[in-house]
Amino acid sequence: MTINNPLPPTHESLAKQGADFFRAGQIVKAYHAYLEAVLMAPEETRYRFSLIRCLTNIRTKEHNYKLQQAILLCLLDDDIPPQSVALIWLEQLFLDPTVSGFKKLTVCDDYDAFLTAFDHDVFVPLLNNKYFLAGLRKCVIKHTRLENLLIHLRQFYLLRADAAQKEAVRPFLCALACKAFLTDYIFPVSDEEQDAVLHAEESFKDLSVTDQIILGCYRPLYEIDGATALFDYAIEQQAQDLLHLTVLQIDEPIEEQELRQEIQVIGTNSINKPLGLDLPYPRWFGTHPARFSLNAKMIREKLDILYVGCATGQNVAVMAQHTPNAQLDAVDASLAQLGYAKRRIHELGVENIRFLCVQPENMKDLDKTYDLIYAAGALQNVESPTEELSNLTHLMKPAGVMRLALLSDVGLANIKFWRNHIAAQGYKDDYDGIQRLRHDIMHSDIDPLYQRIMKRDDLYSVMGIKRLLFAPHEHGFNFEKIMALLDEAGLRPLKVKAGVPALERQYKKRFPEDFKKTDLKNWAILEQEVPDAFITGYDLVLVKKPSFEGDELPLWYRNQE
């Protein structure tokens, strides 16, 4: 008698099981199937994306070594945005019994208590733990006590550690310098540290490699004379931790400065208008298309597309990849943003984007009209939203489409509270002012409703805070304001994207006669009945009146929705 033993599972069969479970709503079973597929085929990025999709719907309460290995693979994959796994990375870090010493140190309230508890030799393996370092390099760490620990460690290795102690944790120091750079050096610095840093800058060429790395925890290395030699050394030695750091802090910023010289500037104001502290934000990893709903399917038409306020280029990069025959003009008012965007676009091999430096008041001076204008947040910080939208309308082709995203008055309430606080207390938008503001927010006894701002990624970098809380103008909207705005600009909606399916169902039940769901008067009534319905903002698809005929969007646009 022959016994047929079942074949062992393959990564393909496990992934199929995961997909079937996910469609059936059995998320936990899908998670386990995808987890095994990821570990069985670590080269398959697609399985990691599927695993992440499951993890957004579940939380693990126990340490799982296999999950930790999968998260490490995700963090080492430059195609995956690290923030998609940041929360689970942190959870698993503190659940891991092998790094339980971190908990002991994170409860130290001040530097003196830290020095009493810290045993360097015991903590070397923990500080050099690969899982810890991968998240430290890339993730926004929203954990106040862990942040305080990093501040104490940085101070220790600058001021107290001997050469052997520093060398023993070089991988950690490289990762910490990466973290400091990506936060724009948001961590506070004591007077003693400041004096030591100034001395180190003056004698940089005479420092050991490890001491140069420590200086990178306090200052961007590309600004220091002679730092390029450290990059050359990293290449020569093929020291991966050091190479990662020097590429981030030296090679890439220098390349961005060079690329800025190639960017066309429209209007003299774009050159002369002072921006003060201006650094790329947000710096990003990966370009997974699921982030960008506009490009759900490939668009093959030869289109002219304008992306207004492209910042560091993440969304426009994905848009360009999914409109390969289009010509995209990506505009922003900041050369620092555009230099970063241009470098990242070059790395991705995308060739159909032209970057332009344009202040809002100069948008009307662009030299062409467009089939599609994507304006996400374009009216948020301008002096006159009405004038800016009218300028954009003039740039639309007669049958063109505009995708307009606006912030809501309700959604901005928390931001406006802190803007009023900033004005009353006189915080400045320089390093000292922003660090002081952040400290006050973190230690405020104000109503927790307003402390929830600390949940935003913006609060974990200098430029994030500057752009969120120090913009000279901040406009929120409601449907009454939107109707007046569109009427002035000569636009009408062909689609209102509610964002939440339940809200669209509520609209359909409340106003069954408007089957296209585009009557803004009706939406205004619903907004009054459900005040928080649009707390995340508004998303509208608009066309020009009267040049756009009919009530159907172009086929190329409908096909990708």
XYZ file of C-alpha atoms in Angstrom:
561
model
C 0.000 0.000 0.000
C 1.396 3.353 -1.029
C 1.024 6.293 1.349
C 0.915 9.676 -0.367
C 2.640 12.144 1.884
C 1.491 15.703 1.329
C 4.027 17.891 -0.392
C 5.722 20.457 1.836
C 4.382 23.970 1.355
C 6.183 26.316 -1.010
C 6.365 30.085 -0.707
C 3.941 30.309 -3.649
C 1.388 28.048 -1.949
C 1.753 29.903 1.339
C 1.244 33.247 -0.394
C -1.873 31.878 -2.122
C -3.200 30.707 1.228
C -2.517 34.142 2.651
C -4.406 35.829 -0.185
C -7.379 33.474 0.222
C -7.493 34.027 3.979
C -7.221 37.795 3.559
C -10.111 37.906 1.069
C -12.171 35.849 3.493
C -11.469 38.316 6.277
C -9.361 35.827 8.264
C -6.539 38.294 8.840
C -4.694 36.354 11.558
C -4.476 33.233 9.392
C -3.402 35.370 6.438
C -0.701 36.929 8.605
C 0.732 33.529 9.586
C 0.742 32.301 5.972
C 2.467 35.417 4.656
C 4.958 35.369 7.528
C 6.084 31.876 6.537
C 6.231 32.918 2.861
C 8.424 35.923 3.688
C 10.903 33.819 5.633
C 10.916 31.045 3.044
C 11.561 33.469 0.146
C 13.289 36.552 1.607
C 14.042 37.847 -1.887
C 10.318 38.293 -2.700
C 9.382 41.881 -1.810
C 5.723 41.308 -2.753
C 5.230 38.937 0.181
C 6.537 41.556 2.575
C 3.985 44.082 1.321
C 1.212 41.531 1.882
C 2.484 40.820 5.384
C 2.506 44.534 6.193
C -1.084 44.826 4.989
C -2.049 42.154 7.527
C -0.074 43.818 10.312
C -2.050 47.042 9.918
C -5.097 45.102 11.122
C -3.643 43.109 14.031
C -1.371 43.668 17.016
C 0.998 41.127 18.533
C 1.172 40.950 22.328
C 4.053 38.483 22.581
C 7.556 38.389 21.222
C 7.759 36.460 17.945
C 11.244 35.703 16.640
C 9.960 34.900 13.139
C 8.058 38.179 12.972
C 11.147 40.032 14.146
C 13.163 38.478 11.329
C 10.483 39.474 8.817
C 10.409 43.064 10.110
C 14.198 43.193 9.799
C 13.879 42.124 6.156
C 11.336 44.894 5.619
C 13.632 47.510 7.151
C 16.549 46.384 4.996
C 14.382 46.633 1.848
C 14.602 50.140 0.371
C 11.367 49.548 -1.581
C 9.350 49.429 1.651
C 8.479 52.653 3.517
C 9.896 52.069 7.021
C 6.975 53.786 8.755
C 4.733 50.948 7.584
C 6.487 48.693 10.110
C 7.692 51.278 12.665
C 5.030 50.524 15.273
C 5.416 46.748 15.136
C 9.221 47.163 15.118
C 9.004 49.103 18.381
C 6.537 46.657 19.936
C 8.717 43.661 19.149
C 11.838 45.468 20.343
C 10.437 45.924 23.831
C 8.944 42.414 23.889
C 12.278 40.806 23.004
C 13.730 39.266 26.203
C 17.278 39.463 24.813
C 17.149 43.283 24.813
C 15.209 43.693 28.045
C 18.030 45.886 29.348
C 16.618 48.742 27.283
C 13.625 48.895 29.617
C 15.949 49.388 32.582
C 17.599 52.368 30.922
C 14.458 53.978 29.504
C 13.060 54.548 32.995
C 15.996 56.820 33.892
C 14.525 60.293 34.210
C 17.767 62.217 33.866
C 21.377 61.862 32.773
C 22.735 61.239 36.277
C 20.301 58.368 36.808
C 21.318 56.970 33.426
C 25.019 57.048 34.370
C 24.259 55.143 37.560
C 22.318 52.422 35.695
C 24.478 52.142 32.561
C 27.050 49.338 32.444
C 28.813 49.785 29.120
C 30.168 46.255 28.721
C 26.762 44.724 29.438
C 24.984 46.928 26.931
C 27.375 46.621 23.969
C 25.514 43.604 22.453
C 22.182 45.370 22.900
C 23.354 48.585 21.263
C 24.783 46.671 18.294
C 21.708 44.450 17.898
C 20.915 44.328 14.144
C 17.160 44.536 14.631
C 17.490 47.577 16.881
C 19.918 49.308 14.517
C 17.755 48.762 11.424
C 14.817 50.558 13.033
C 16.992 53.221 14.619
C 18.412 54.165 11.215
C 15.079 54.470 9.414
C 11.991 54.631 11.634
C 10.381 57.663 13.218
C 10.563 56.619 16.877
C 7.476 57.866 18.711
C 8.591 56.772 22.142
C 9.591 59.536 24.538
C 11.575 57.346 26.924
C 13.519 55.642 24.140
C 14.275 59.070 22.698
C 15.582 60.210 26.091
C 17.789 57.119 26.236
C 19.289 57.991 22.837
C 19.990 61.523 24.088
C 21.774 60.160 27.178
C 23.788 57.667 25.129
C 24.878 60.351 22.697
C 26.043 62.527 25.582
C 27.928 59.640 27.202
C 29.883 58.730 24.084
C 30.752 62.348 23.368
C 31.860 63.330 26.879
C 32.734 60.268 28.978
C 33.508 57.150 26.931
C 37.089 56.153 26.252
C 38.381 55.177 22.817
C 37.846 51.449 23.346
C 34.254 51.948 24.514
C 33.478 54.102 21.492
C 35.012 51.641 19.071
C 33.022 48.768 20.591
C 29.717 50.401 19.595
C 30.678 51.888 16.233
C 27.652 50.269 14.465
C 25.352 51.883 17.040
C 27.052 55.275 16.718
C 26.673 55.154 12.926
C 22.957 54.373 13.269
C 22.511 57.097 15.897
C 24.176 59.633 13.588
C 21.763 58.581 10.828
C 18.836 59.078 13.206
C 20.098 62.515 14.287
C 20.491 63.600 10.654
C 17.024 62.405 9.643
C 15.486 64.376 12.528
C 17.454 67.502 11.511
C 19.166 67.260 14.921
C 16.002 67.739 16.939
C 17.503 66.386 20.188
C 18.462 69.018 22.797
C 22.151 69.689 23.492
C 23.677 70.687 26.847
C 26.200 73.508 27.166
C 28.944 70.982 27.902
C 28.088 69.058 24.741
C 27.990 72.266 22.711
C 31.522 73.191 23.816
C 32.807 69.697 23.000
C 31.178 69.741 19.568
C 32.685 73.118 18.680
C 36.129 71.848 19.688
C 35.638 68.674 17.622
C 34.642 70.685 14.554
C 37.775 72.779 14.795
C 40.013 69.698 14.993
C 37.956 67.391 12.757
C 40.827 66.169 10.573
C 42.766 65.077 13.661
C 39.883 63.091 15.156
C 39.667 59.326 15.069
C 37.099 57.840 12.691
C 34.829 56.990 15.623
C 35.023 60.518 17.020
C 34.132 61.855 13.558
C 31.100 59.565 13.605
C 30.105 60.928 17.016
C 30.338 64.457 15.636
C 27.857 63.314 12.967
C 25.415 62.750 15.841
C 25.462 66.539 16.426
C 26.253 68.155 13.068
C 25.652 67.221 9.417
C 29.026 66.006 8.184
C 28.717 67.539 4.716
C 28.993 70.989 6.306
C 32.359 70.168 7.924
C 35.582 70.872 6.066
C 37.458 67.659 5.336
C 34.530 65.290 5.931
C 34.634 63.918 2.377
C 37.779 62.014 3.407
C 35.583 60.003 5.786
C 33.356 59.025 2.860
C 36.413 57.946 0.855
C 37.608 55.897 3.836
C 34.226 54.156 4.131
C 34.369 53.177 0.447
C 37.947 51.966 0.760
C 37.207 49.866 3.852
C 33.760 48.745 2.634
C 32.550 49.304 6.188
C 28.796 49.022 5.662
C 27.639 50.892 8.769
C 30.020 53.752 8.062
C 29.240 53.696 4.365
C 25.519 53.971 5.079
C 26.183 56.978 7.306
C 28.578 58.804 4.982
C 26.340 58.320 1.950
C 23.444 59.800 3.933
C 25.353 62.676 5.527
C 28.017 63.510 2.910
C 27.557 62.076 -0.569
C 23.820 62.621 -1.013
C 23.622 66.201 0.369
C 26.572 67.289 -1.801
C 24.894 65.755 -4.854
C 21.652 67.566 -3.987
C 23.476 70.899 -3.801
C 24.860 70.291 -7.284
C 21.474 69.254 -8.675
C 19.852 72.453 -7.394
C 21.956 74.375 -9.908
C 20.187 72.510 -12.738
C 16.645 73.380 -11.611
C 14.850 76.094 -13.560
C 13.593 78.985 -11.455
C 10.400 80.744 -12.566
C 10.158 84.394 -11.459
C 12.620 86.539 -9.520
C 10.711 86.094 -6.249
C 11.628 82.408 -6.300
C 15.277 83.415 -6.076
C 15.035 86.328 -3.677
C 12.309 85.224 -1.273
C 13.935 84.150 2.025
C 12.848 80.778 3.361
C 14.953 80.803 6.536
C 15.779 77.339 7.797
C 15.228 75.159 4.720
C 16.061 71.443 4.615
C 14.473 68.557 2.696
C 11.336 67.204 4.354
C 10.189 64.516 4.411
C 13.159 62.340 3.498
C 11.752 59.060 2.268
C 12.447 55.446 1.415
C 10.561 53.333 -1.102
C 7.893 54.204 -3.683
C 5.240 51.550 -3.241
C 2.331 52.548 -5.550
C -0.348 51.558 -3.037
C 0.384 54.848 -1.276
C -0.894 56.818 -4.217
C -4.492 56.057 -5.140
C -4.434 58.235 -8.250
C -2.250 55.635 -9.957
C -4.173 52.461 -9.240
C -3.658 51.464 -12.884
C -1.128 52.394 -15.514
C -2.050 55.364 -17.716
C -0.601 55.012 -21.224
C -1.836 58.301 -22.707
C 0.596 61.073 -23.603
C -0.475 63.640 -21.046
C 0.871 66.889 -19.696
C 0.667 66.748 -15.895
C 1.390 69.429 -13.295
C 2.114 68.431 -9.719
C 1.879 71.461 -7.422
C 3.852 71.371 -4.173
C 5.852 68.235 -4.914
C 8.059 68.632 -1.790
C 10.719 65.888 -1.791
C 9.073 64.044 -4.664
C 7.766 60.784 -3.252
C 4.246 60.965 -4.657
C 5.296 62.519 -7.945
C 7.849 59.706 -8.385
C 5.098 57.106 -8.144
C 2.878 59.150 -10.447
C 5.640 59.317 -13.057
C 6.232 55.574 -12.869
C 2.552 54.985 -13.596
C 2.265 57.535 -16.405
C 5.334 56.534 -18.457
C 4.236 58.388 -21.601
C 3.312 61.592 -19.783
C 5.449 64.662 -19.214
C 5.290 65.830 -15.610
C 6.165 69.266 -14.306
C 6.789 69.096 -10.554
C 6.905 72.472 -8.806
C 7.808 73.624 -5.317
C 8.968 76.869 -3.730
C 11.992 75.288 -2.019
C 15.218 74.437 -3.838
C 16.201 72.223 -0.903
C 13.073 70.134 -1.477
C 13.610 70.019 -5.226
C 17.291 69.077 -4.985
C 16.393 66.104 -2.820
C 13.517 65.154 -5.131
C 15.711 65.335 -8.215
C 18.353 63.097 -6.656
C 15.780 60.482 -5.623
C 14.181 60.557 -9.057
C 17.572 59.960 -10.688
C 18.119 56.974 -8.391
C 14.798 55.475 -9.491
C 15.631 55.936 -13.181
C 12.559 58.100 -13.815
C 13.086 60.445 -16.759
C 9.728 62.085 -17.468
C 9.787 64.763 -14.743
C 10.859 68.394 -15.038
C 11.439 70.118 -11.698
C 10.665 73.827 -11.408
C 11.201 76.218 -8.506
C 8.132 78.461 -8.398
C 6.603 80.645 -5.706
C 2.766 80.515 -5.618
C 2.425 84.045 -7.015
C 4.464 83.015 -10.078
C 2.431 79.935 -11.043
C 0.705 81.937 -13.765
C 4.072 82.310 -15.511
C 4.404 78.619 -16.403
C 4.830 78.084 -20.138
C 2.169 75.439 -20.917
C -1.272 74.077 -20.082
C -2.057 70.666 -18.619
C -4.373 67.691 -18.970
C -4.131 66.946 -15.254
C -3.200 69.209 -12.356
C -2.627 67.513 -9.044
C -2.843 70.031 -6.205
C -2.649 68.311 -2.824
C -2.278 70.981 -0.163
C -1.406 73.600 -2.781
C -3.781 76.160 -1.236
C -2.927 75.428 2.390
C -0.077 77.893 2.937
C -0.560 80.513 0.216
C -1.518 84.098 0.937
C -4.616 84.018 -1.271
C -6.206 80.612 -2.007
C -8.659 82.239 -4.420
C -5.899 83.806 -6.499
C -3.791 80.646 -6.443
C -6.690 78.441 -7.581
C -7.566 80.881 -10.363
C -3.952 80.752 -11.552
C -4.093 76.958 -11.610
C -7.398 77.020 -13.491
C -5.791 79.086 -16.245
C -3.167 76.353 -16.612
C -5.789 73.674 -17.342
C -6.549 72.609 -20.888
C -10.229 73.085 -21.862
C -10.928 69.399 -21.198
C -8.390 69.156 -18.366
C -8.923 67.725 -14.894
C -7.774 69.007 -11.509
C -7.425 66.830 -8.429
C -7.663 69.206 -5.462
C -7.067 68.255 -1.831
C -7.899 70.724 0.943
C -7.583 70.728 4.709
C -10.701 71.191 6.804
C -11.346 73.763 9.513
C -12.141 70.900 11.888
C -8.938 69.063 11.053
C -6.843 72.184 11.603
C -8.244 72.982 15.043
C -5.374 71.241 16.838
C -2.778 72.961 14.616
C -4.361 76.384 15.089
C -4.275 75.947 18.848
C -0.508 75.479 18.764
C -0.042 78.294 16.228
C -1.818 80.654 18.617
C 0.363 79.353 21.451
C 3.487 79.986 19.341
C 2.394 83.552 18.623
C 1.585 84.244 22.260
C 4.869 82.829 23.576
C 7.045 84.274 20.813
C 8.766 81.075 19.651
C 11.075 81.598 16.682
C 11.352 79.226 13.723
C 15.077 78.573 14.248
C 16.709 75.559 15.884
C 16.512 76.955 19.421
C 12.904 78.092 19.067
C 11.724 74.827 17.518
C 13.521 72.670 20.110
C 12.059 74.776 22.927
C 8.563 74.517 21.449
C 8.861 70.753 21.087
C 10.055 70.393 24.663
C 7.082 72.439 25.873
C 4.621 70.359 23.830
C 6.092 67.097 25.152
C 5.933 68.247 28.762
C 2.719 70.242 28.570
C -0.141 69.669 31.008
C -2.590 71.055 28.453
C -5.718 69.083 27.614
C -4.664 65.716 26.082
C -6.793 66.618 23.057
C -4.025 68.982 22.027
C -1.149 66.725 23.039
C -2.227 64.265 20.372
C -0.162 66.354 17.978
C 2.800 64.284 19.247
C 1.374 61.343 17.315
C 2.257 63.078 14.043
C 5.515 62.237 12.288
C 6.101 65.980 11.813
C 6.897 66.427 15.508
C 10.007 64.268 15.203
C 12.114 66.512 12.977
C 12.985 70.206 12.935
C 11.657 70.773 9.417
C 8.507 68.794 10.136
C 7.674 71.159 13.000
C 8.626 74.228 10.965
C 6.400 73.279 8.044
C 3.526 72.165 10.264
C 3.451 74.963 12.819
C 5.427 77.920 11.467
C 4.045 78.393 7.939
C 3.125 82.073 7.417
C -0.389 81.157 6.252
C -2.683 78.237 7.105
C -6.073 77.867 5.424
C -8.785 75.445 6.414
C -12.064 74.974 4.557
C -15.608 73.741 4.787
C -18.046 73.094 1.957
C -19.488 76.617 2.135
C -16.002 78.054 1.589
C -15.242 75.486 -1.112
C -18.355 76.434 -3.100
C -17.321 80.108 -3.092
C -13.742 79.196 -3.970
C -14.709 77.030 -6.956
C -17.245 79.526 -8.222
C -14.618 82.292 -8.227
C -12.142 80.065 -10.092
C -14.675 78.828 -12.658
C -14.542 75.175 -11.623
C -17.158 72.521 -10.956
C -16.856 69.092 -9.297
C -17.299 65.840 -11.171
C -16.367 63.769 -8.153
C -16.265 64.232 -4.387
C -14.173 61.549 -2.717
C -15.492 61.067 0.807
C -12.621 58.850 1.879
C -14.822 56.787 4.192
C -17.284 54.390 2.443
C -19.776 54.757 5.301
C -19.977 58.489 4.622
C -20.760 57.925 0.951
C -23.492 55.473 1.932
C -24.896 58.037 4.336
C -24.913 60.640 1.556
C -26.669 58.252 -0.840
C -29.361 57.522 1.727
C -29.787 61.207 2.625
C -29.786 62.530 -0.976
C -30.848 59.652 -3.269
C -31.664 62.019 -6.151
C -27.980 63.013 -6.511
C -26.675 59.639 -7.671
C -23.328 61.190 -8.749
C -22.871 62.653 -5.266
C -21.431 65.953 -6.552
C -23.876 68.556 -5.193
C -21.749 70.557 -2.759
C -24.840 72.108 -1.152
C -25.898 68.638 -0.095
C -22.416 67.885 1.201
C -22.546 71.133 3.201
C -25.794 69.969 4.847
C -24.258 66.583 5.684
C -21.151 68.298 7.046
C -23.280 70.352 9.445
C -25.045 67.195 10.621
C -21.770 65.253 11.041
C -19.172 67.922 11.990
C -16.168 65.546 12.117
C -16.989 63.824 8.835
C -14.203 65.626 6.971
C -11.644 65.935 9.739
C -9.040 64.475 7.347
C -9.865 67.022 4.639
C -11.482 67.152 1.215
C -10.620 65.431 -2.061
C -12.270 66.810 -5.198
C -11.985 66.080 -8.910
C -12.731 69.295 -10.821
C -13.183 70.522 -14.390
C -13.492 73.955 -15.971
C -16.837 75.474 -16.699
C -18.140 75.949 -19.314
C -15.376 74.497 -21.552
C -15.669 70.967 -20.165
C -18.764 69.371 -21.654
C -20.814 66.654 -19.989
C -20.623 65.007 -16.589
C -18.195 62.176 -17.325
C -14.496 62.339 -16.606
C -12.093 61.498 -19.461
C -11.720 57.792 -20.122
C -8.021 57.819 -19.184
C -8.919 59.209 -15.752
C -11.865 56.882 -15.171
C -9.756 53.829 -16.065
C -7.293 54.412 -13.246
C -9.773 55.208 -10.467
